[in-house]
GROMACS .gro file of C-alpha atoms in nm:
model
  199
    1UNK     CA    1   0.551  -4.661   0.296
    2UNK     CA    2   0.193  -4.600   0.203
    3UNK     CA    3   0.028  -4.250   0.194
    4UNK     CA    4  -0.102  -4.093   0.519
    5UNK     CA    5  -0.350  -3.825   0.417
    6UNK     CA    6  -0.421  -3.717   0.782
    7UNK     CA    7  -0.049  -3.678   0.855
    8UNK     CA    8   0.005  -3.485   0.528
    9UNK     CA    9  -0.291  -3.266   0.597
   10UNK     CA   10  -0.144  -3.190   0.944
   11UNK     CA   11   0.186  -3.107   0.806
   12UNK     CA   12   0.047  -2.870   0.535
   13UNK     CA   13  -0.169  -2.700   0.801
   14UNK     CA   14   0.123  -2.658   1.027
   15UNK     CA   15   0.340  -2.526   0.755
   16UNK     CA   16   0.065  -2.272   0.655
   17UNK     CA   17   0.030  -2.147   1.002
   18UNK     CA   18   0.397  -2.106   1.070
   19UNK     CA   19   0.449  -1.934   0.738
   20UNK     CA   20   0.163  -1.697   0.776
   21UNK     CA   21   0.292  -1.601   1.141
   22UNK     CA   22   0.645  -1.547   1.029
   23UNK     CA   23   0.523  -1.339   0.732
   24UNK     CA   24   0.300  -1.110   0.952
   25UNK     CA   25   0.585  -1.072   1.204
   26UNK     CA   26   0.824  -0.988   0.920
   27UNK     CA   27   0.589  -0.730   0.788
   28UNK     CA   28   0.558  -0.585   1.142
   29UNK     CA   29   0.944  -0.575   1.184
   30UNK     CA   30   0.985  -0.379   0.856
   31UNK     CA   31   0.698  -0.136   0.910
   32UNK     CA   32   0.697  -0.044   1.274
   33UNK     CA   33   0.856   0.277   1.365
   34UNK     CA   34   1.226   0.243   1.487
   35UNK     CA   35   1.305   0.320   1.863
   36UNK     CA   36   1.660   0.457   1.784
   37UNK     CA   37   1.841   0.613   1.508
   38UNK     CA   38   2.053   0.298   1.439
   39UNK     CA   39   1.762   0.086   1.406
   40UNK     CA   40   1.603   0.345   1.165
   41UNK     CA   41   1.913   0.316   0.943
   42UNK     CA   42   1.855  -0.056   0.924
   43UNK     CA   43   1.736  -0.118   0.559
   44UNK     CA   44   1.619  -0.420   0.375
   45UNK     CA   45   1.965  -0.552   0.338
   46UNK     CA   46   2.036  -0.565   0.713
   47UNK     CA   47   1.704  -0.716   0.792
   48UNK     CA   48   1.759  -0.999   0.539
   49UNK     CA   49   2.108  -1.050   0.682
   50UNK     CA   50   1.963  -1.076   1.029
   51UNK     CA   51   1.710  -1.337   0.923
   52UNK     CA   52   1.971  -1.531   0.719
   53UNK     CA   53   2.196  -1.532   1.039
   54UNK     CA   54   1.914  -1.714   1.245
   55UNK     CA   55   1.820  -1.952   0.945
   56UNK     CA   56   2.190  -2.050   0.860
   57UNK     CA   57   2.253  -2.283   1.155
   58UNK     CA   58   1.935  -2.475   1.108
   59UNK     CA   59   2.004  -2.503   0.739
   60UNK     CA   60   2.356  -2.629   0.804
   61UNK     CA   61   2.227  -2.890   1.058
   62UNK     CA   62   1.971  -3.014   0.806
   63UNK     CA   63   2.242  -3.026   0.531
   64UNK     CA   64   2.483  -3.227   0.755
   65UNK     CA   65   2.203  -3.467   0.854
   66UNK     CA   66   2.088  -3.536   0.502
   67UNK     CA   67   2.394  -3.521   0.298
   68UNK     CA   68   2.685  -3.553   0.537
   69UNK     CA   69   2.844  -3.844   0.346
   70UNK     CA   70   2.838  -3.676   0.012
   71UNK     CA   71   2.982  -3.350   0.199
   72UNK     CA   72   3.265  -3.547   0.328
   73UNK     CA   73   3.333  -3.706  -0.019
   74UNK     CA   74   3.296  -3.418  -0.253
   75UNK     CA   75   3.291  -3.097  -0.060
   76UNK     CA   76   3.027  -2.824  -0.005
   77UNK     CA   77   3.024  -2.664  -0.354
   78UNK     CA   78   3.045  -2.980  -0.577
   79UNK     CA   79   2.856  -2.943  -0.886
   80UNK     CA   80   2.813  -2.560  -0.868
   81UNK     CA   81   2.854  -2.440  -1.223
   82UNK     CA   82   2.737  -2.118  -1.391
   83UNK     CA   83   2.367  -2.228  -1.414
   84UNK     CA   84   2.359  -2.321  -1.039
   85UNK     CA   85   2.513  -1.988  -0.956
   86UNK     CA   86   2.257  -1.797  -1.170
   87UNK     CA   87   1.983  -1.985  -0.985
   88UNK     CA   88   2.132  -1.883  -0.641
   89UNK     CA   89   2.146  -1.520  -0.770
   90UNK     CA   90   1.785  -1.539  -0.879
   91UNK     CA   91   1.683  -1.671  -0.538
   92UNK     CA   92   1.882  -1.403  -0.357
   93UNK     CA   93   1.719  -1.128  -0.568
   94UNK     CA   94   1.368  -1.293  -0.503
   95UNK     CA   95   1.434  -1.264  -0.131
   96UNK     CA   96   1.502  -0.902  -0.164
   97UNK     CA   97   1.191  -0.847  -0.376
   98UNK     CA   98   0.990  -1.031  -0.121
   99UNK     CA   99   1.122  -0.799   0.149
  100UNK     CA  100   1.053  -0.501  -0.061
  101UNK     CA  101   0.687  -0.614  -0.118
  102UNK     CA  102   0.638  -0.667   0.257
  103UNK     CA  103   0.776  -0.326   0.338
  104UNK     CA  104   0.607  -0.123   0.073
  105UNK     CA  105   0.283  -0.324   0.018
  106UNK     CA  106   0.161  -0.593   0.246
  107UNK     CA  107   0.174  -0.963   0.326
  108UNK     CA  108  -0.137  -1.045   0.131
  109UNK     CA  109   0.020  -0.905  -0.192
  110UNK     CA  110   0.318  -1.118  -0.131
  111UNK     CA  111   0.104  -1.428  -0.100
  112UNK     CA  112  -0.077  -1.350  -0.422
  113UNK     CA  113   0.248  -1.292  -0.590
  114UNK     CA  114   0.368  -1.635  -0.473
  115UNK     CA  115   0.056  -1.792  -0.607
  116UNK     CA  116   0.082  -1.611  -0.955
  117UNK     CA  117   0.443  -1.723  -0.973
  118UNK     CA  118   0.338  -2.101  -0.918
  119UNK     CA  119   0.068  -2.048  -1.186
  120UNK     CA  120   0.318  -1.889  -1.435
  121UNK     CA  121   0.570  -2.159  -1.365
  122UNK     CA  122   0.311  -2.438  -1.418
  123UNK     CA  123   0.208  -2.274  -1.760
  124UNK     CA  124   0.570  -2.253  -1.872
  125UNK     CA  125   0.626  -2.624  -1.784
  126UNK     CA  126   0.360  -2.713  -2.043
  127UNK     CA  127   0.552  -2.627  -2.355
  128UNK     CA  128   0.901  -2.688  -2.202
  129UNK     CA  129   0.834  -3.023  -2.031
  130UNK     CA  130   0.508  -3.140  -2.182
  131UNK     CA  131   0.323  -3.130  -1.863
  132UNK     CA  132  -0.048  -3.174  -1.890
  133UNK     CA  133  -0.278  -2.939  -1.715
  134UNK     CA  134  -0.535  -3.100  -1.481
  135UNK     CA  135  -0.897  -2.953  -1.421
  136UNK     CA  136  -0.802  -2.900  -1.060
  137UNK     CA  137  -0.517  -2.683  -1.163
  138UNK     CA  138  -0.738  -2.480  -1.395
  139UNK     CA  139  -0.990  -2.424  -1.130
  140UNK     CA  140  -0.737  -2.323  -0.877
  141UNK     CA  141  -0.560  -2.088  -1.118
  142UNK     CA  142  -0.886  -1.917  -1.205
  143UNK     CA  143  -0.959  -1.880  -0.838
  144UNK     CA  144  -0.634  -1.729  -0.761
  145UNK     CA  145  -0.644  -1.481  -1.044
  146UNK     CA  146  -1.018  -1.380  -0.956
  147UNK     CA  147  -0.900  -1.329  -0.595
  148UNK     CA  148  -0.608  -1.115  -0.706
  149UNK     CA  149  -0.836  -0.898  -0.913
  150UNK     CA  150  -1.099  -0.858  -0.641
  151UNK     CA  151  -0.829  -0.764  -0.390
  152UNK     CA  152  -0.676  -0.511  -0.615
  153UNK     CA  153  -1.031  -0.355  -0.674
  154UNK     CA  154  -1.124  -0.343  -0.305
  155UNK     CA  155  -1.206  -0.003  -0.155
  156UNK     CA  156  -0.947   0.135   0.104
  157UNK     CA  157  -1.130   0.077   0.445
  158UNK     CA  158  -0.845   0.202   0.674
  159UNK     CA  159  -0.960   0.418   0.954
  160UNK     CA  160  -0.709   0.703   0.893
  161UNK     CA  161  -0.712   1.017   1.096
  162UNK     CA  162  -0.881   1.332   0.938
  163UNK     CA  163  -0.632   1.579   0.803
  164UNK     CA  164  -0.511   1.847   1.026
  165UNK     CA  165  -0.693   2.182   0.974
  166UNK     CA  166  -0.485   2.482   0.870
  167UNK     CA  167  -0.436   2.763   1.111
  168UNK     CA  168  -0.652   2.990   0.888
  169UNK     CA  169  -0.928   2.747   0.893
  170UNK     CA  170  -0.909   2.731   1.277
  171UNK     CA  171  -0.907   3.107   1.306
  172UNK     CA  172  -1.219   3.122   1.083
  173UNK     CA  173  -1.407   2.879   1.286
  174UNK     CA  174  -1.311   3.066   1.610
  175UNK     CA  175  -1.429   3.405   1.456
  176UNK     CA  176  -1.762   3.239   1.347
  177UNK     CA  177  -1.817   3.106   1.684
  178UNK     CA  178  -1.742   3.447   1.861
  179UNK     CA  179  -1.976   3.638   1.618
  180UNK     CA  180  -2.253   3.388   1.677
  181UNK     CA  181  -2.213   3.462   2.068
  182UNK     CA  182  -2.208   3.835   2.019
  183UNK     CA  183  -2.489   3.882   1.776
  184UNK     CA  184  -2.835   3.948   1.903
  185UNK     CA  185  -3.080   3.660   1.906
  186UNK     CA  186  -3.366   3.660   1.670
  187UNK     CA  187  -3.715   3.616   1.830
  188UNK     CA  188  -3.882   3.363   1.609
  189UNK     CA  189  -4.181   3.301   1.832
  190UNK     CA  190  -4.371   3.446   2.115
  191UNK     CA  191  -4.226   3.174   2.345
  192UNK     CA  192  -3.873   3.318   2.268
  193UNK     CA  193  -4.002   3.676   2.365
  194UNK     CA  194  -4.141   3.543   2.691
  195UNK     CA  195  -3.817   3.378   2.774
  196UNK     CA  196  -3.616   3.674   2.689
  197UNK     CA  197  -3.842   3.903   2.915
  198UNK     CA  198  -3.811   3.655   3.198
  199UNK     CA  199  -3.428   3.675   3.181
   0.00000   0.00000   0.00000
């Protein structure tokens, strides 16, 4: 069929919204304080296993729907050689790195890392597969790199609470306040003298 730009734009917009919501929720799940000791011991491995458990049924249904005939004819792991298993291992390590980035950095850094990975892959495709670079790609790559540099140089605007005072500092403040109350008041003007005589 012919191209449908409006449908494609709606699909891209929906994918962007769902991806951003899931990324923000995943970051919250990794960073929020645990309510129990068992939940506190749940590290990145367990969180990824939990997410994979929910994603596996949907991926299995999609696989059966699209490639059911090939699965019945050749089996599930047909064509899996050493290179394919290496790609699977790299994807698994990439998932753990994404989870670590979300836990110890934030969601925006993960998005920048994904964009820089796309740029790096495209640049590697030029000498390997003779892929020409378009002007639009160069503009997008320059914008992405500039945004990454600006974000890394941005000042920290977090509203952090002031550090607690030491007990010695608190005692010094209390002693200064008490001495100010007990010290005689200096008469700086006749108005002060009249006020003192009235009292």
